[in-house]
C-alpha cells in the first residue's frame, strides 16, 4: 500500500473560507514537505517540517511524527490558492533522503 | 539565484528514439534528485546523487533509463528507445546536502512526450 495517504483528493472552497488537508503515513517519517503545484506545473515549497508547527501567512502546517500524520491548514482562501497541493515525506531510514509523495489534493477556490 | 534549471522544457520524441534531459542544480547544492510525474502514478522518485556520486537509484526502471552527474554543475537523465509510457514530466531537485532540515528545491520540469 501507499506509504503516504493524502486526503481529500479534491476540495472546493469559497473565497474567505478555510479547510485542512491531511497526510497519514504508514511508516515512520523523518520530515514532511508541503508543495503547491501551480498551473505551469512548478512545485512551490510551502513548508518543510521535521516536527511541530510552522505558519506562513494564511497557511499553517503541523507534523506529528509520533502519530504519523501531517496537516496543512488554509484560512481566508483566495483565488490564487487554487492548484494541486502535495505532501511529501522523507523516510526515517538512514540514507533514505528521497521524498515519497502523496497523490495530491486538487483545490479549487470559487468566488 | 536562478534556481534549478531544467532543459529542455518540452521534448517530443518518436517511439524508439533516445531522449536526454538536463538539470543544472543550484550552485553550492551537493544533492541532486530526479523525479517523474504522470497522471496515473503521480510523483515518483527515480534517482539521487550526492557530491556527484550515485546514492540511491531504487526508483529507476531497470532498462533503458540511466542518470549521470559528470560534474557538480549538471546532471543528465537519459532514456534509450523511448516508449509511449515514458511520457511524463521529469523533475529535478537539489538541496544543500540531501540531509534533514534542508528542503530540496525543484526545477520546472521537462515534459517528455513520446509519440
mmCIF file of C-alpha atoms in Angstrom:
data_model
loop_
_atom_site.group_PDB
_atom_site.id
_atom_site.type_symbol
_atom_site.label_atom_id
_atom_site.label_comp_id
_atom_site.label_asym_id
_atom_site.label_seq_id
_atom_site.Cartn_x
_atom_site.Cartn_y
_atom_site.Cartn_z
ATOM 1 C CA UNK A 1 0.000 0.000 0.000
ATOM 2 C CA UNK A 2 0.916 3.648 -0.262
ATOM 3 C CA UNK A 3 3.265 4.988 2.388
ATOM 4 C CA UNK A 4 1.715 8.458 2.126
ATOM 5 C CA UNK A 5 -2.081 8.714 2.091
ATOM 6 C CA UNK A 6 -3.308 12.192 1.270
ATOM 7 C CA UNK A 7 -6.866 13.435 1.676
ATOM 8 C CA UNK A 8 -9.109 14.743 0.361
ATOM 9 C CA UNK A 9 -8.284 14.142 -3.291
ATOM 10 C CA UNK A 10 -10.286 17.213 -4.266
ATOM 11 C CA UNK A 11 -11.670 20.194 -2.380
ATOM 12 C CA UNK A 12 -13.741 23.199 -3.377
ATOM 13 C CA UNK A 13 -13.834 26.272 -1.158
ATOM 14 C CA UNK A 14 -15.405 29.682 -1.424
ATOM 15 C CA UNK A 15 -13.162 32.696 -1.096
ATOM 16 C CA UNK A 16 -12.649 33.676 2.509
ATOM 17 C CA UNK A 17 -13.259 30.233 3.943
ATOM 18 C CA UNK A 18 -10.744 27.659 5.089
ATOM 19 C CA UNK A 19 -10.095 23.976 5.449
ATOM 20 C CA UNK A 20 -7.430 21.407 6.186
ATOM 21 C CA UNK A 21 -5.566 18.866 4.109
ATOM 22 C CA UNK A 22 -4.108 15.802 5.729
ATOM 23 C CA UNK A 23 -1.454 13.196 5.078
ATOM 24 C CA UNK A 24 -1.210 9.950 7.001
ATOM 25 C CA UNK A 25 1.965 7.908 6.922
ATOM 26 C CA UNK A 26 2.112 4.141 7.217
ATOM 27 C CA UNK A 27 5.734 4.179 8.351
ATOM 28 C CA UNK A 28 7.912 6.462 10.453
ATOM 29 C CA UNK A 29 8.885 9.555 8.528
ATOM 30 C CA UNK A 30 11.770 11.865 9.375
ATOM 31 C CA UNK A 31 10.344 15.037 7.853
ATOM 32 C CA UNK A 32 7.484 16.239 5.705
ATOM 33 C CA UNK A 33 7.304 18.844 2.989
ATOM 34 C CA UNK A 34 4.221 20.543 1.517
ATOM 35 C CA UNK A 35 4.090 21.895 -2.028
ATOM 36 C CA UNK A 36 1.678 23.811 -4.190
ATOM 37 C CA UNK A 37 1.808 22.911 -7.866
ATOM 38 C CA UNK A 38 0.681 25.844 -9.939
ATOM 39 C CA UNK A 39 -0.886 25.932 -13.387
ATOM 40 C CA UNK A 40 2.574 25.917 -15.012
ATOM 41 C CA UNK A 41 3.443 22.711 -13.187
ATOM 42 C CA UNK A 42 6.018 24.248 -10.890
ATOM 43 C CA UNK A 43 6.305 22.753 -7.407
ATOM 44 C CA UNK A 44 6.419 25.600 -4.941
ATOM 45 C CA UNK A 45 7.788 24.860 -1.484
ATOM 46 C CA UNK A 46 5.325 25.789 1.227
ATOM 47 C CA UNK A 47 6.716 24.134 4.348
ATOM 48 C CA UNK A 48 9.441 21.762 5.453
ATOM 49 C CA UNK A 49 8.968 20.305 8.925
ATOM 50 C CA UNK A 50 10.913 17.802 10.966
ATOM 51 C CA UNK A 51 8.420 18.274 13.797
ATOM 52 C CA UNK A 52 5.950 20.726 15.293
ATOM 53 C CA UNK A 53 4.069 23.532 13.600
ATOM 54 C CA UNK A 54 5.003 26.293 11.167
ATOM 55 C CA UNK A 55 2.892 29.180 9.978
ATOM 56 C CA UNK A 56 3.259 31.440 6.981
ATOM 57 C CA UNK A 57 0.559 33.965 6.278
ATOM 58 C CA UNK A 58 -2.726 32.161 5.760
ATOM 59 C CA UNK A 59 -1.103 28.739 5.815
ATOM 60 C CA UNK A 60 -0.183 26.607 8.792
ATOM 61 C CA UNK A 61 1.290 23.123 8.841
ATOM 62 C CA UNK A 62 1.811 20.568 11.568
ATOM 63 C CA UNK A 63 3.840 17.362 11.562
ATOM 64 C CA UNK A 64 3.298 14.778 14.260
ATOM 65 C CA UNK A 65 5.902 12.088 13.648
ATOM 66 C CA UNK A 66 4.811 10.008 16.623
ATOM 67 C CA UNK A 67 1.242 9.729 15.364
ATOM 68 C CA UNK A 68 2.374 9.651 11.722
ATOM 69 C CA UNK A 69 0.413 12.475 10.176
ATOM 70 C CA UNK A 70 0.756 15.987 8.877
ATOM 71 C CA UNK A 71 -1.810 18.667 8.158
ATOM 72 C CA UNK A 72 -1.927 21.817 6.067
ATOM 73 C CA UNK A 73 -4.480 24.421 7.129
ATOM 74 C CA UNK A 74 -5.593 27.151 4.751
ATOM 75 C CA UNK A 75 -7.579 30.079 6.084
ATOM 76 C CA UNK A 76 -9.216 33.006 4.276
ATOM 77 C CA UNK A 77 -8.749 31.228 0.949
ATOM 78 C CA UNK A 78 -8.016 33.398 -2.096
ATOM 79 C CA UNK A 79 -8.455 32.639 -5.796
ATOM 80 C CA UNK A 80 -4.677 32.349 -6.240
ATOM 81 C CA UNK A 81 -4.630 29.451 -3.756
ATOM 82 C CA UNK A 82 -6.176 27.216 -6.418
ATOM 83 C CA UNK A 83 -3.904 24.413 -7.533
ATOM 84 C CA UNK A 84 -2.805 20.963 -6.530
ATOM 85 C CA UNK A 85 -1.227 20.510 -3.119
ATOM 86 C CA UNK A 86 1.156 17.681 -2.359
ATOM 87 C CA UNK A 87 2.660 16.412 0.820
ATOM 88 C CA UNK A 88 5.927 14.509 0.595
ATOM 89 C CA UNK A 89 7.788 12.719 3.330
ATOM 90 C CA UNK A 90 11.378 11.701 3.936
ATOM 91 C CA UNK A 91 11.705 8.118 5.065
ATOM 92 C CA UNK A 92 13.238 7.794 8.515
ATOM 93 C CA UNK A 93 15.599 5.095 7.293
ATOM 94 C CA UNK A 94 19.250 6.136 7.399
ATOM 95 C CA UNK A 95 20.356 7.259 3.977
ATOM 96 C CA UNK A 96 16.828 7.363 2.568
ATOM 97 C CA UNK A 97 16.776 11.004 1.584
ATOM 98 C CA UNK A 98 14.242 10.607 -1.210
ATOM 99 C CA UNK A 99 10.742 12.050 -0.946
ATOM 100 C CA UNK A 100 7.636 9.874 -1.125
ATOM 101 C CA UNK A 101 4.709 11.924 -2.389
ATOM 102 C CA UNK A 102 1.023 11.742 -1.675
ATOM 103 C CA UNK A 103 -1.408 11.659 -4.605
ATOM 104 C CA UNK A 104 -2.277 15.306 -4.169
ATOM 105 C CA UNK A 105 -5.320 17.428 -3.334
ATOM 106 C CA UNK A 106 -6.843 19.444 -6.143
ATOM 107 C CA UNK A 107 -8.023 22.674 -4.529
ATOM 108 C CA UNK A 108 -10.480 24.940 -6.308
ATOM 109 C CA UNK A 109 -11.292 28.322 -4.845
ATOM 110 C CA UNK A 110 -14.583 29.754 -6.034
ATOM 111 C CA UNK A 111 -15.568 33.438 -5.917
ATOM 112 C CA UNK B 1 19.977 32.733 -7.857
ATOM 113 C CA UNK B 2 18.215 31.234 -10.873
ATOM 114 C CA UNK B 3 17.005 28.148 -9.078
ATOM 115 C CA UNK B 4 17.208 24.645 -10.520
ATOM 116 C CA UNK B 5 17.326 24.863 -14.299
ATOM 117 C CA UNK B 6 15.978 22.083 -16.463
ATOM 118 C CA UNK B 7 16.302 21.889 -20.219
ATOM 119 C CA UNK B 8 14.528 21.452 -22.488
ATOM 120 C CA UNK B 9 11.151 22.451 -21.062
ATOM 121 C CA UNK B 10 9.384 20.318 -23.621
ATOM 122 C CA UNK B 11 10.672 17.414 -25.687
ATOM 123 C CA UNK B 12 8.836 15.347 -28.254
ATOM 124 C CA UNK B 13 10.371 12.106 -29.455
ATOM 125 C CA UNK B 14 9.274 9.271 -31.673
ATOM 126 C CA UNK B 15 8.951 5.795 -30.263
ATOM 127 C CA UNK B 16 12.363 4.127 -30.168
ATOM 128 C CA UNK B 17 14.382 7.337 -30.134
ATOM 129 C CA UNK B 18 16.692 8.466 -27.361
ATOM 130 C CA UNK B 19 15.927 11.385 -25.035
ATOM 131 C CA UNK B 20 18.418 13.235 -22.841
ATOM 132 C CA UNK B 21 17.172 15.575 -20.160
ATOM 133 C CA UNK B 22 19.435 18.103 -18.444
ATOM 134 C CA UNK B 23 19.452 19.546 -14.957
ATOM 135 C CA UNK B 24 21.592 22.330 -13.534
ATOM 136 C CA UNK B 25 21.317 22.329 -9.738
ATOM 137 C CA UNK B 26 21.545 25.402 -7.571
ATOM 138 C CA UNK B 27 25.174 26.428 -7.167
ATOM 139 C CA UNK B 28 26.609 25.003 -3.967
ATOM 140 C CA UNK B 29 23.986 22.269 -3.631
ATOM 141 C CA UNK B 30 25.596 18.864 -3.412
ATOM 142 C CA UNK B 31 22.466 16.689 -3.635
ATOM 143 C CA UNK B 32 20.541 16.227 -6.882
ATOM 144 C CA UNK B 33 17.312 14.265 -7.222
ATOM 145 C CA UNK B 34 15.271 13.147 -10.224
ATOM 146 C CA UNK B 35 11.507 12.521 -10.037
ATOM 147 C CA UNK B 36 8.835 11.697 -12.605
ATOM 148 C CA UNK B 37 5.205 12.833 -12.620
ATOM 149 C CA UNK B 38 2.388 11.145 -14.502
ATOM 150 C CA UNK B 39 -1.379 11.332 -14.157
ATOM 151 C CA UNK B 40 -1.622 7.660 -13.237
ATOM 152 C CA UNK B 41 1.355 7.196 -10.910
ATOM 153 C CA UNK B 42 1.685 10.706 -9.524
ATOM 154 C CA UNK B 43 5.123 11.878 -8.404
ATOM 155 C CA UNK B 44 7.713 9.118 -8.203
ATOM 156 C CA UNK B 45 11.317 9.154 -7.086
ATOM 157 C CA UNK B 46 13.820 7.982 -9.689
ATOM 158 C CA UNK B 47 17.389 8.552 -8.502
ATOM 159 C CA UNK B 48 19.649 10.689 -6.321
ATOM 160 C CA UNK B 49 23.270 11.889 -6.333
ATOM 161 C CA UNK B 50 25.306 13.395 -3.539
ATOM 162 C CA UNK B 51 28.620 15.048 -4.373
ATOM 163 C CA UNK B 52 28.191 13.605 -7.870
ATOM 164 C CA UNK B 53 28.134 10.012 -6.570
ATOM 165 C CA UNK B 54 25.030 7.904 -7.154
ATOM 166 C CA UNK B 55 23.419 7.225 -3.764
ATOM 167 C CA UNK B 56 20.013 5.719 -4.469
ATOM 168 C CA UNK B 57 18.642 4.618 -7.833
ATOM 169 C CA UNK B 58 15.878 2.432 -6.431
ATOM 170 C CA UNK B 59 13.211 4.226 -8.458
ATOM 171 C CA UNK B 60 14.882 3.922 -11.836
ATOM 172 C CA UNK B 61 13.363 1.495 -14.336
ATOM 173 C CA UNK B 62 15.874 -1.317 -14.796
ATOM 174 C CA UNK B 63 16.069 -0.981 -18.529
ATOM 175 C CA UNK B 64 16.587 1.984 -20.847
ATOM 176 C CA UNK B 65 16.972 4.606 -18.086
ATOM 177 C CA UNK B 66 20.300 5.951 -16.868
ATOM 178 C CA UNK B 67 21.442 9.037 -14.992
ATOM 179 C CA UNK B 68 24.815 10.651 -14.638
ATOM 180 C CA UNK B 69 26.320 13.570 -12.824
ATOM 181 C CA UNK B 70 29.680 14.204 -14.513
ATOM 182 C CA UNK B 71 30.336 17.415 -12.603
ATOM 183 C CA UNK B 72 28.759 19.467 -9.830
ATOM 184 C CA UNK B 73 27.014 21.803 -12.242
ATOM 185 C CA UNK B 74 24.826 19.383 -14.156
ATOM 186 C CA UNK B 75 23.127 16.036 -14.205
ATOM 187 C CA UNK B 76 21.547 14.179 -17.107
ATOM 188 C CA UNK B 77 18.768 11.635 -17.350
ATOM 189 C CA UNK B 78 18.928 9.531 -20.488
ATOM 190 C CA UNK B 79 16.143 7.339 -21.791
ATOM 191 C CA UNK B 80 17.030 4.954 -24.591
ATOM 192 C CA UNK B 81 14.483 3.553 -27.013
ATOM 193 C CA UNK B 82 11.695 5.734 -25.616
ATOM 194 C CA UNK B 83 8.233 4.242 -25.300
ATOM 195 C CA UNK B 84 4.843 5.980 -25.031
ATOM 196 C CA UNK B 85 4.645 5.018 -21.350
ATOM 197 C CA UNK B 86 7.768 7.112 -20.723
ATOM 198 C CA UNK B 87 5.713 10.240 -21.419
ATOM 199 C CA UNK B 88 5.767 12.259 -18.219
ATOM 200 C CA UNK B 89 7.071 15.409 -16.612
ATOM 201 C CA UNK B 90 10.594 14.779 -15.335
ATOM 202 C CA UNK B 91 11.524 16.921 -12.363
ATOM 203 C CA UNK B 92 14.954 17.640 -10.961
ATOM 204 C CA UNK B 93 15.557 18.952 -7.447
ATOM 205 C CA UNK B 94 18.630 19.966 -5.494
ATOM 206 C CA UNK B 95 19.388 20.547 -1.841
ATOM 207 C CA UNK B 96 22.473 21.690 0.075
ATOM 208 C CA UNK B 97 23.362 18.252 1.357
ATOM 209 C CA UNK B 98 20.365 15.954 0.898
ATOM 210 C CA UNK B 99 20.155 15.548 4.651
ATOM 211 C CA UNK B 100 17.478 16.585 7.103
ATOM 212 C CA UNK B 101 16.264 20.153 7.676
ATOM 213 C CA UNK B 102 17.267 21.244 4.203
ATOM 214 C CA UNK B 103 14.334 21.133 1.855
ATOM 215 C CA UNK B 104 15.029 20.240 -1.774
ATOM 216 C CA UNK B 105 14.066 22.858 -4.341
ATOM 217 C CA UNK B 106 12.516 21.756 -7.625
ATOM 218 C CA UNK B 107 13.024 22.875 -11.191
ATOM 219 C CA UNK B 108 10.098 23.498 -13.524
ATOM 220 C CA UNK B 109 10.486 20.113 -15.157
ATOM 221 C CA UNK B 110 10.850 18.715 -18.649
ATOM 222 C CA UNK B 111 7.658 17.498 -20.278
ATOM 223 C CA UNK B 112 8.533 14.473 -22.401
ATOM 224 C CA UNK B 113 6.032 13.322 -24.989
ATOM 225 C CA UNK B 114 6.730 10.065 -26.805
ATOM 226 C CA UNK B 115 4.626 9.656 -29.920
#
